[in-house]
Tab-separated table of C-alpha atoms in Angstrom:
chain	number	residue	atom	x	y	z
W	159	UNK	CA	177.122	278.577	155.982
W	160	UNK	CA	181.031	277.782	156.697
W	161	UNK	CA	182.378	275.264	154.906
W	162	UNK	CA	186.183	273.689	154.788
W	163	UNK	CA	187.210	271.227	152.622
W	164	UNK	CA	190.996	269.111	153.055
W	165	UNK	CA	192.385	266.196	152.347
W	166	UNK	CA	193.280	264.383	155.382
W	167	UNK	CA	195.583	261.515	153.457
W	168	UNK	CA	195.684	260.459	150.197
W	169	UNK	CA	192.279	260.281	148.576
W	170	UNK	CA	190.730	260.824	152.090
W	171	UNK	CA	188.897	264.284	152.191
W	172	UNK	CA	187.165	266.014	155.084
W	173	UNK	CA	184.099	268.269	154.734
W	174	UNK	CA	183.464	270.560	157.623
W	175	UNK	CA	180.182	272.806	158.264
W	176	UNK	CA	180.034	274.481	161.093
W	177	UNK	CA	176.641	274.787	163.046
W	178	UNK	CA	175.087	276.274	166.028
W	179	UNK	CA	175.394	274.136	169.327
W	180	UNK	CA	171.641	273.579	169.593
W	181	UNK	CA	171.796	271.588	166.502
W	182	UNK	CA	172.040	268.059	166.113
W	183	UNK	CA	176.223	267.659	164.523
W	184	UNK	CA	176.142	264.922	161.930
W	185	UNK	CA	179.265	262.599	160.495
W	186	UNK	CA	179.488	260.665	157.884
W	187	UNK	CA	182.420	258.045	156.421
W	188	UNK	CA	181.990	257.013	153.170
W	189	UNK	CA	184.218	254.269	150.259
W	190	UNK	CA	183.255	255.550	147.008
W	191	UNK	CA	183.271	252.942	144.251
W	192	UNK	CA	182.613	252.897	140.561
W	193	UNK	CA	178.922	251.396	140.322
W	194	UNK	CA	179.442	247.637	139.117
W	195	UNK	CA	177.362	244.389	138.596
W	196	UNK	CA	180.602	242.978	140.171
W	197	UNK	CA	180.719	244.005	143.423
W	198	UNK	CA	177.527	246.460	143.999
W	199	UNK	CA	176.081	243.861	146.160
W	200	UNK	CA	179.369	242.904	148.109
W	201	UNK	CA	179.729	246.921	148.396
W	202	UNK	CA	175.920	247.163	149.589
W	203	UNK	CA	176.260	244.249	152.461
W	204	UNK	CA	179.487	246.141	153.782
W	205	UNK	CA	177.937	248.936	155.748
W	206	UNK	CA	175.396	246.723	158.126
W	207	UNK	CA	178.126	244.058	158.423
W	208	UNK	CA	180.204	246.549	159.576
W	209	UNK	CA	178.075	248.137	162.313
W	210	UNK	CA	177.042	244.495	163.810
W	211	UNK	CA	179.970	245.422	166.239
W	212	UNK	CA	183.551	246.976	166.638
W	213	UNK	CA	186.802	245.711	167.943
W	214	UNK	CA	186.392	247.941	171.185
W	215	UNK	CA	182.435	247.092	170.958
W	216	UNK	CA	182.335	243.747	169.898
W	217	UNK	CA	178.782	241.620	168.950
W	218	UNK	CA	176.121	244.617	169.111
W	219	UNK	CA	178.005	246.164	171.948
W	220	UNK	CA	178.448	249.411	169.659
W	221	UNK	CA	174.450	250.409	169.469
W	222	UNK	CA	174.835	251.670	173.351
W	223	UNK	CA	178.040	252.851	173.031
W	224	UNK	CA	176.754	255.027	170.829
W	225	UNK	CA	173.672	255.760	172.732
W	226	UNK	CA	175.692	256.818	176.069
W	227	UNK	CA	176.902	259.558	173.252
W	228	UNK	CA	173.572	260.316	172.368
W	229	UNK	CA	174.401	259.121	168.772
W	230	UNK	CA	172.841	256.644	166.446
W	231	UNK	CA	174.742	255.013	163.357
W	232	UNK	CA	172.671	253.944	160.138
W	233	UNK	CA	174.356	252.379	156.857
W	234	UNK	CA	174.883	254.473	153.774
W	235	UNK	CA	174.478	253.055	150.587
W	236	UNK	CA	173.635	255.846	147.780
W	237	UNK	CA	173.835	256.187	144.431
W	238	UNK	CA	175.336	259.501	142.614
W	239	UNK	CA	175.258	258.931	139.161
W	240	UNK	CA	177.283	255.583	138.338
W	241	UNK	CA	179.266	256.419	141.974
W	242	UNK	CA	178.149	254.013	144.694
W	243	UNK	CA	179.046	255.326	148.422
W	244	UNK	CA	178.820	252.910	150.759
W	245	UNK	CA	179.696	253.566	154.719
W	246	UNK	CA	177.212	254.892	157.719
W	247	UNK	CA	176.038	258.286	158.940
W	248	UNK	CA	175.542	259.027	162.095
W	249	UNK	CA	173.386	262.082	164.292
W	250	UNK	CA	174.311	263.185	167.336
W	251	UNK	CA	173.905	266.332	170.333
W	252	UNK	CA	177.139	268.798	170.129
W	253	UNK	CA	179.181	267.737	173.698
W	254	UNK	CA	182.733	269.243	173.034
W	255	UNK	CA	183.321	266.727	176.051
W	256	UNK	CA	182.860	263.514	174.307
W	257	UNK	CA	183.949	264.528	170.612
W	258	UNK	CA	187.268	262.498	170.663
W	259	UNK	CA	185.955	259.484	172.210
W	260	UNK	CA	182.982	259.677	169.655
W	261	UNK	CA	185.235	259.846	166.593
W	262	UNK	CA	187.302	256.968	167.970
W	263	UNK	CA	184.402	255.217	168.402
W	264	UNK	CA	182.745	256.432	164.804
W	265	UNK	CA	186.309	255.472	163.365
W	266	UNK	CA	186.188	251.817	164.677
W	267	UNK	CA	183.291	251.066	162.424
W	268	UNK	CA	185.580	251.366	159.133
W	269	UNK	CA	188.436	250.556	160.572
W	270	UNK	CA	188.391	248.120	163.607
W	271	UNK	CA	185.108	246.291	162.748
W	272	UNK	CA	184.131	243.107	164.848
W	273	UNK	CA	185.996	240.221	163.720
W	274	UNK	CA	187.233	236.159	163.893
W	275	UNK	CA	190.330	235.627	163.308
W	276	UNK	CA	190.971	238.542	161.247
W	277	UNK	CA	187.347	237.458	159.084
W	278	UNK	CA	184.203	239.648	159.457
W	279	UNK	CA	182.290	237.576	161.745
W	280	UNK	CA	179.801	235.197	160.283
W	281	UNK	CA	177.018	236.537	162.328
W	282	UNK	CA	177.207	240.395	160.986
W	283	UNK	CA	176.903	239.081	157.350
W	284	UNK	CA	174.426	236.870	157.862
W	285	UNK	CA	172.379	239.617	159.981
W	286	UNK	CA	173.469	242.181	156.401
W	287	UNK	CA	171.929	239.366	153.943
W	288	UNK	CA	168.859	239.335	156.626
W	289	UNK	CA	168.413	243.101	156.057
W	290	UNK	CA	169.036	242.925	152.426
W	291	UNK	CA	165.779	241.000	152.367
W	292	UNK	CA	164.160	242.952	154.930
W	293	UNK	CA	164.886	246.443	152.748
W	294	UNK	CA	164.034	244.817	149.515
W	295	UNK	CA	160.348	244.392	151.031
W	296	UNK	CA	160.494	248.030	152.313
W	297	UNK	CA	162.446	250.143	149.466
W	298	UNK	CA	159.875	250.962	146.345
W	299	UNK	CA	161.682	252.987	143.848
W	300	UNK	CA	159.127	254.236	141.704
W	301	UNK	CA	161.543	255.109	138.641
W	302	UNK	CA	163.390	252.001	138.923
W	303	UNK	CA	161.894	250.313	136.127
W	304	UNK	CA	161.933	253.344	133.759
W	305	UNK	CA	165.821	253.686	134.963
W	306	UNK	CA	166.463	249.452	133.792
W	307	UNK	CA	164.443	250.318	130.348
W	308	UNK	CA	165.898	254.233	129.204
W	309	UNK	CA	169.755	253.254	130.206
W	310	UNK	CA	169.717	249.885	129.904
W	311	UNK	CA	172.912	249.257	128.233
W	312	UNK	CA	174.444	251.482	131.035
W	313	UNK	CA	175.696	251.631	134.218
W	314	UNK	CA	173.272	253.961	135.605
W	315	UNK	CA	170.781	250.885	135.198
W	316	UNK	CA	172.360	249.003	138.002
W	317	UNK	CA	169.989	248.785	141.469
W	318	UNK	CA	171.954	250.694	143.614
W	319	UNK	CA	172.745	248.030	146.053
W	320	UNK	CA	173.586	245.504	143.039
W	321	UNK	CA	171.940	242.220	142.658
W	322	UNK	CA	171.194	239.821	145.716
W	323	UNK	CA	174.166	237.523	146.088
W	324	UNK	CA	173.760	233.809	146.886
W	325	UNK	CA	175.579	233.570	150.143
W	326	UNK	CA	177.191	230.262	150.955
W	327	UNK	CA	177.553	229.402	154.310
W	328	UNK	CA	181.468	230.780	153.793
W	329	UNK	CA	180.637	233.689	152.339
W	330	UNK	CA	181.439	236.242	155.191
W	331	UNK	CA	185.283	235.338	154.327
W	332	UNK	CA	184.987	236.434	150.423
W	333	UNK	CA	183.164	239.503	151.856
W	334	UNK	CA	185.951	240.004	154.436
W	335	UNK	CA	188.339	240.286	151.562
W	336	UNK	CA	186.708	242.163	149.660
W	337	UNK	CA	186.064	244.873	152.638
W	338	UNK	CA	190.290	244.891	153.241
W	339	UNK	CA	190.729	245.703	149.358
W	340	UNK	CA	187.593	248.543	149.088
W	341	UNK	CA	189.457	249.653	151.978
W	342	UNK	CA	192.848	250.561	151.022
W	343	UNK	CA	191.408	251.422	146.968
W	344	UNK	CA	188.591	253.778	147.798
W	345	UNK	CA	188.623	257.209	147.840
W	346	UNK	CA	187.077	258.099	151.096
W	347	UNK	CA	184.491	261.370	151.693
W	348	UNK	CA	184.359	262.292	155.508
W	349	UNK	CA	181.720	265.028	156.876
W	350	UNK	CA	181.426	266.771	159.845
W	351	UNK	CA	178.891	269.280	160.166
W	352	UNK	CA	178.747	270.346	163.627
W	353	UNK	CA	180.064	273.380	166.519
W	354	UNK	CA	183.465	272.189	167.246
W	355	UNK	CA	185.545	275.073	165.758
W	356	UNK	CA	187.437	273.446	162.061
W	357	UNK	CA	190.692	273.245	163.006
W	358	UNK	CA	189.898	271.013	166.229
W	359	UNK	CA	187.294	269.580	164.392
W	360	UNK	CA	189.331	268.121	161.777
W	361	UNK	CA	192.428	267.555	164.029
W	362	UNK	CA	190.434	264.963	166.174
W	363	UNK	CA	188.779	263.413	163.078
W	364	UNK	CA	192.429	263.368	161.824
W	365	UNK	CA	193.430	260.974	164.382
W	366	UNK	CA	190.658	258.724	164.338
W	367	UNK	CA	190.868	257.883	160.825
W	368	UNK	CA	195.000	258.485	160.912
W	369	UNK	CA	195.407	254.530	160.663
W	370	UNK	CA	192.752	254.207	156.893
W	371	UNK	CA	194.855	251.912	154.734
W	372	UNK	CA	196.058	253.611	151.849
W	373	UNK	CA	196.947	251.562	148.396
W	374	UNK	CA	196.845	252.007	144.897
W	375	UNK	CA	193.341	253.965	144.983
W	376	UNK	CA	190.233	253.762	142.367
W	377	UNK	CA	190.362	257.376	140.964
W	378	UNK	CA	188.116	256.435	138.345
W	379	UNK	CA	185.304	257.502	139.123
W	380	UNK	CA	182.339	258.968	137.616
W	381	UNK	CA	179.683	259.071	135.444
W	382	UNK	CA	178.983	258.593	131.564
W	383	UNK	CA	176.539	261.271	130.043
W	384	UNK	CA	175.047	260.148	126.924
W	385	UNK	CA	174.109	263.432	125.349
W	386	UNK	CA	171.374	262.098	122.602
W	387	UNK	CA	168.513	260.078	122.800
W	388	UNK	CA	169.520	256.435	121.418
W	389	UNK	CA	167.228	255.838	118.854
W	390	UNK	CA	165.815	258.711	116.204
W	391	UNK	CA	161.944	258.009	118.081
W	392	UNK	CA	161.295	257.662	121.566
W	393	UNK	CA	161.944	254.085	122.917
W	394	UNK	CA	158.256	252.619	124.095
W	395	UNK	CA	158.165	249.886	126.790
W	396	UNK	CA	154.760	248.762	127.880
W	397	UNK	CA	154.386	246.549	130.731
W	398	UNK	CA	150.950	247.339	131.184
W	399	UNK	CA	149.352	244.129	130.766
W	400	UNK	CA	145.911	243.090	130.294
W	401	UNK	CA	144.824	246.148	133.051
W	402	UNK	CA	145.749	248.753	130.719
W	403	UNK	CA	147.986	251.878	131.374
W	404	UNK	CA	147.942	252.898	134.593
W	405	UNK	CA	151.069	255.002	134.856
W	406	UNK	CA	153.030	256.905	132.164
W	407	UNK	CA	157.025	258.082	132.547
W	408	UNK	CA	158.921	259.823	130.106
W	409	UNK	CA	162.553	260.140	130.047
W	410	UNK	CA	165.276	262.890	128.215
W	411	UNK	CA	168.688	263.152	127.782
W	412	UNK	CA	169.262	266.744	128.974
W	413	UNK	CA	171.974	266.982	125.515
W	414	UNK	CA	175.042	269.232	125.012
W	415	UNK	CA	174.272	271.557	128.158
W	416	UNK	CA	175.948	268.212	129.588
W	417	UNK	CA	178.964	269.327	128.516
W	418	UNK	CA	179.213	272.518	130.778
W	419	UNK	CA	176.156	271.814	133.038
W	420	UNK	CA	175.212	274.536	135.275
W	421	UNK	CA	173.121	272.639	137.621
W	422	UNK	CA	171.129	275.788	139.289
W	423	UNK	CA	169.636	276.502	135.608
W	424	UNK	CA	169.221	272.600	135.282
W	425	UNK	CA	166.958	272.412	138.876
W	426	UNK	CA	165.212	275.717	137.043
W	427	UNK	CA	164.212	273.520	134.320
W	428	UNK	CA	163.144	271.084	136.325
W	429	UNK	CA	161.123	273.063	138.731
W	430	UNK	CA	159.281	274.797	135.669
W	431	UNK	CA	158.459	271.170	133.833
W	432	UNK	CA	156.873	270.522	137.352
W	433	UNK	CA	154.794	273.618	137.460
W	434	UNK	CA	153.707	273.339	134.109
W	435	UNK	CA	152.600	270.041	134.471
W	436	UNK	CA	151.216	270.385	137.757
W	437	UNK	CA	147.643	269.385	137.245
W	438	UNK	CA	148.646	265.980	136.146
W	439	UNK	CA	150.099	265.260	139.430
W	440	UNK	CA	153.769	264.806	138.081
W	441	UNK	CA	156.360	263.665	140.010
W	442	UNK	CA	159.711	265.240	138.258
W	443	UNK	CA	163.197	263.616	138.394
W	444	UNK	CA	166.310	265.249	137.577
W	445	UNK	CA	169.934	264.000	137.748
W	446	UNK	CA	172.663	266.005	137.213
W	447	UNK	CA	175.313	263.602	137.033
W	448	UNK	CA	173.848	261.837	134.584
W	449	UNK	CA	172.061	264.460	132.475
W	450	UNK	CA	168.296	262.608	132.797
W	451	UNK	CA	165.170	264.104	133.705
W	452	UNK	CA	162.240	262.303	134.512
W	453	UNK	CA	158.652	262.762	134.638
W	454	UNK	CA	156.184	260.264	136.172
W	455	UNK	CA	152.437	260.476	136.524
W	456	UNK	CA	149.414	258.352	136.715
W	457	UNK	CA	146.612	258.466	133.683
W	458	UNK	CA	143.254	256.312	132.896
W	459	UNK	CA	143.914	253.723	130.813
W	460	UNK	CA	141.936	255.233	128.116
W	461	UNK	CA	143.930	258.608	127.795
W	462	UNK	CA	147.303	257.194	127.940
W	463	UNK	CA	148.044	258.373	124.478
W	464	UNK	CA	146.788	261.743	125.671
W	465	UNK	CA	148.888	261.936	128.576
W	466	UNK	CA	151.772	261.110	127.000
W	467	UNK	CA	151.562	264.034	124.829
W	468	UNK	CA	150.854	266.282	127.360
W	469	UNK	CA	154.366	265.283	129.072
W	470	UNK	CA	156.122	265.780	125.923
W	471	UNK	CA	154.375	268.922	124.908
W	472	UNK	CA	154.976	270.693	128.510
W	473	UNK	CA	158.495	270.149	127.501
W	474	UNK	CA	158.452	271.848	123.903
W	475	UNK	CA	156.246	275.060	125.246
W	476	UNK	CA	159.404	275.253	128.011
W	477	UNK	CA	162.000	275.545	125.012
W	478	UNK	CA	159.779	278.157	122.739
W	479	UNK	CA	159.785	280.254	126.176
W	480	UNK	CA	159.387	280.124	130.202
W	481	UNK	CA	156.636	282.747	131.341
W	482	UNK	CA	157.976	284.331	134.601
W	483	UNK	CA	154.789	282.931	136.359
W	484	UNK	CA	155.956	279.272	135.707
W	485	UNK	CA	159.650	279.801	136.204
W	486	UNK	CA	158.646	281.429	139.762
W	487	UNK	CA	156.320	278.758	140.556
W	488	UNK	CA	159.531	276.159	139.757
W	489	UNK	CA	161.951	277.883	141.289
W	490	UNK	CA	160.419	278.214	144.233
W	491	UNK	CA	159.750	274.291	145.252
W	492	UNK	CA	163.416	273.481	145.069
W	493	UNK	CA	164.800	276.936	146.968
W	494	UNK	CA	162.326	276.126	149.759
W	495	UNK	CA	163.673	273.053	149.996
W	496	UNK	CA	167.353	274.372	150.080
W	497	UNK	CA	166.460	276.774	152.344
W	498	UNK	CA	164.763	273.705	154.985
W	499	UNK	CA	168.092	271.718	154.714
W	500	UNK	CA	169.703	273.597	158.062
W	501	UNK	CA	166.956	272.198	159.966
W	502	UNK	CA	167.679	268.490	158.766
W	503	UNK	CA	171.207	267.338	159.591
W	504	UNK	CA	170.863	264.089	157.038
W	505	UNK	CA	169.307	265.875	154.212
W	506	UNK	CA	172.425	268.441	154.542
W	507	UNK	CA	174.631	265.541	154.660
W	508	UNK	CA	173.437	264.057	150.977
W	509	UNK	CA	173.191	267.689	149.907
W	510	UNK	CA	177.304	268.133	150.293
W	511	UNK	CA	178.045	264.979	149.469
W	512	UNK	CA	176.119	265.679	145.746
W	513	UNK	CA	178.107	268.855	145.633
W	514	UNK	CA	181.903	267.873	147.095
W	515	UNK	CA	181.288	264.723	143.744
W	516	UNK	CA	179.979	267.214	141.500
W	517	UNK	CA	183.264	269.896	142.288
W	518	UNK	CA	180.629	272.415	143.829
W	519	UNK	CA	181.110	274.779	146.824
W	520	UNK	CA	177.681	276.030	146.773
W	521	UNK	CA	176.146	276.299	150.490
W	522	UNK	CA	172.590	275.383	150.003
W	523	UNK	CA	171.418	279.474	150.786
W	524	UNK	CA	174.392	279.899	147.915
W	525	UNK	CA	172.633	277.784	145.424
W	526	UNK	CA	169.104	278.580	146.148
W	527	UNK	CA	169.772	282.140	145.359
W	528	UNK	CA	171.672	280.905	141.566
W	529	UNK	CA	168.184	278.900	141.001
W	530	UNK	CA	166.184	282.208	141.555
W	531	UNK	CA	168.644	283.930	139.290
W	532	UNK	CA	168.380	281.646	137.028
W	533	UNK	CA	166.849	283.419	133.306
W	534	UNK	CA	163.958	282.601	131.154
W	535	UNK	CA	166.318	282.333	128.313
W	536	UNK	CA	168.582	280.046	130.270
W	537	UNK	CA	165.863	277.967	131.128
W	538	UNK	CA	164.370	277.894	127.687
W	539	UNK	CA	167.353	277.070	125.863
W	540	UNK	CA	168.656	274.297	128.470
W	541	UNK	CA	165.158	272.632	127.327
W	542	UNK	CA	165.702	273.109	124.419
W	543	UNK	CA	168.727	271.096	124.400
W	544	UNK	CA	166.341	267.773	125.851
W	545	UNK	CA	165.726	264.605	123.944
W	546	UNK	CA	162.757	262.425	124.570
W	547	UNK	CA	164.474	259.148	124.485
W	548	UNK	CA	162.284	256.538	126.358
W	549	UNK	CA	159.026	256.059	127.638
W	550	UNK	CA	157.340	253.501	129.793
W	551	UNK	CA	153.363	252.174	130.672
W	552	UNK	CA	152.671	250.477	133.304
């Protein structure tokens, strides 16, 4: 897969993939922030406000401009670590024809977004608190509440679109401000995966995006690892109630492998938990930036105790040695899945964006193939490295 990777202006970088014509191109704008309890929300409410309309396409004028592309614009909010990205994607069909006028158009959203007298218009951030409530109803995390209990003195605990704020009727002009100063601080991660050839490629996204305020920027980004469990036993929450245990997670700090992580071995390890652990019906979480994996499955209330223990044994058998049977069975799931990210032009998107934060230039064929070289002994001692540090019932 070709990939090119610039920097269009200060802290504004441009990732290019090329792809065939009869593929859906993709694009993608994106602020990064540090993850905050201080402005996660304001951050969150910034990509719907901002699509309610453009300058050019003013009050929901922009949804068929975009559709006389053949393009459609959703928000991006993500979380990558203690890194919030906030913006919009969008998909659209490969028309060499229309490319400028799209990126003009794409550009407008950040840049020349509906307003009032210079204010975001009152309408797009009431319709952005209307969605908040509207996603909250829709969005089911299902580690969320081990996430709040195993790093709850950190960042990583915030939701990723913050706490609901409690709009006042003028609220859409402290959000208006605080969109001009994320504008001109951020660090900004463009993506273009599509068949216009690079160099044109990024010479019309260049101009679109030629006018992105630039002030003192936010470099400081990123992600604290705690390498050690916090407490010398495993931290218990139980918010079972009266019911019983229904569900068991169990948490570890992935330890001093954190300090030079090689994330293909990491996936290995997480790939082989999964396997091993298969018959319980796990669902396996692993993090990179942070340095957590996570294991989640459901148990009878009566063998909750038994459960648990299975989770955390699964974990010592992977550190006193991987059999090649389990370590193909985990590598596997995860280089499938690498290998299926061509045919899905928004999975690929995440997929670079997790690799241009992490300093990685792996194409997704690239990495699957580490993962499957990845050795027993690599595996084995990267678990053996992991702290249980937290475990909740619900």
């Amino acid at each position: 897969m070709e990939r090119n990777r610039m920097e269009l202006l200060p802290g504004v970088f441009l990732t290019l993939v090329r792809r065939r014509e009869d593929e859906p191109a993709c694009f993608r704008a994106a602020l990064l922030r540090q993850l905050s309890r201080e402005e996660a929300a304001m951050n969150a409410l910034l990509p719907e406000a901002l699509l309610y309309g453009t300058q050019r396409h003013p009050d929901g004028a922009l949804e068929a401009a975009l559709e006389g592309f053949h393009a459609k614009a959703e928000p991006l909010v993500r979380r990558i670590g203690e890194v919030q990205a906030v913006g919009f994607t969008a998909v659209f069909d490969h028309d060499p024809a229309q490319f400028a006028a799209l990126m003009q158009t794409l550009a407008g959203i950040l840049l020349a977004p509906d307003t009032r007298f210079g204010q975001l218009k009152k309408e797009a951030v009431v319709r952005a608190l209307q969605r908040w409530d509207e996603l909250d109803e829709a969005e089911d995390d299902p580690f969320a509440a081990m996430c709040d209990h195993m790093c709850c003195f950190e960042d990583y605990a915030i939701p990723v679109r913050g706490e609901r704020p409690e709009a006042g009727p003028n609220y859409y002009q402290k959000l208006s401000k605080h969109y001009r100063a994320v504008l001109s601080r951020s660090p900004v991660e463009l993506y273009y995966a599509g068949a216009i050839p690079a160099k044109l490629a990024a010479q019309t996204i260049a101009d679109g995006f030629a006018v992105m305020p630039r002030g003192e920027l936010d470099f400081d980004l990123g992600t604290d690892i705690r390498m050690n469990a916090v407490e010398a036993e495993p931290r218990l929450l139980d918010l079972s109630g009266a019911q019983g245990v229904n569900r068991v997670t169990v948490g570890w700090r992935l330890g001093e492998v954190m300090e030079e992580p090689d994330p293909p071995v990491l996936e290995a390890l997480a790939g082989a938990y999964r396997a091993l652990t298969a018959q319980l019906g796990t669902d396996v979480r692993l993090d990179v930036h942070k340095g957590i994996l996570l294991a989640r499955c459901d148990t009878d209330p009566d063998r909750a105790e038994e459960t648990i223990a299975a989770l955390k044994d699964a974990m010592a058998k992977l550190a006193a040695g991987v059999s090649a049977e389990v370590l193909d069975l985990g590598r596997a799931e995860r280089v499938q899945a690498l290998r299926a990210l061509e045919r899905d032009p928004a999975a690929l998107e995440a997929f670079w964006l997790e690799q241009d934060l992490l300093g990685l230039e792996l194409a997704p064929d690239e990495y699957a193939a580490f993962i499957q070289e990845a050795t027993p002994s690599a595996v084995a001692e990267a678990a053996q490295g992991t702290e249980c540090d937290a475990i909740l019932l619900e």
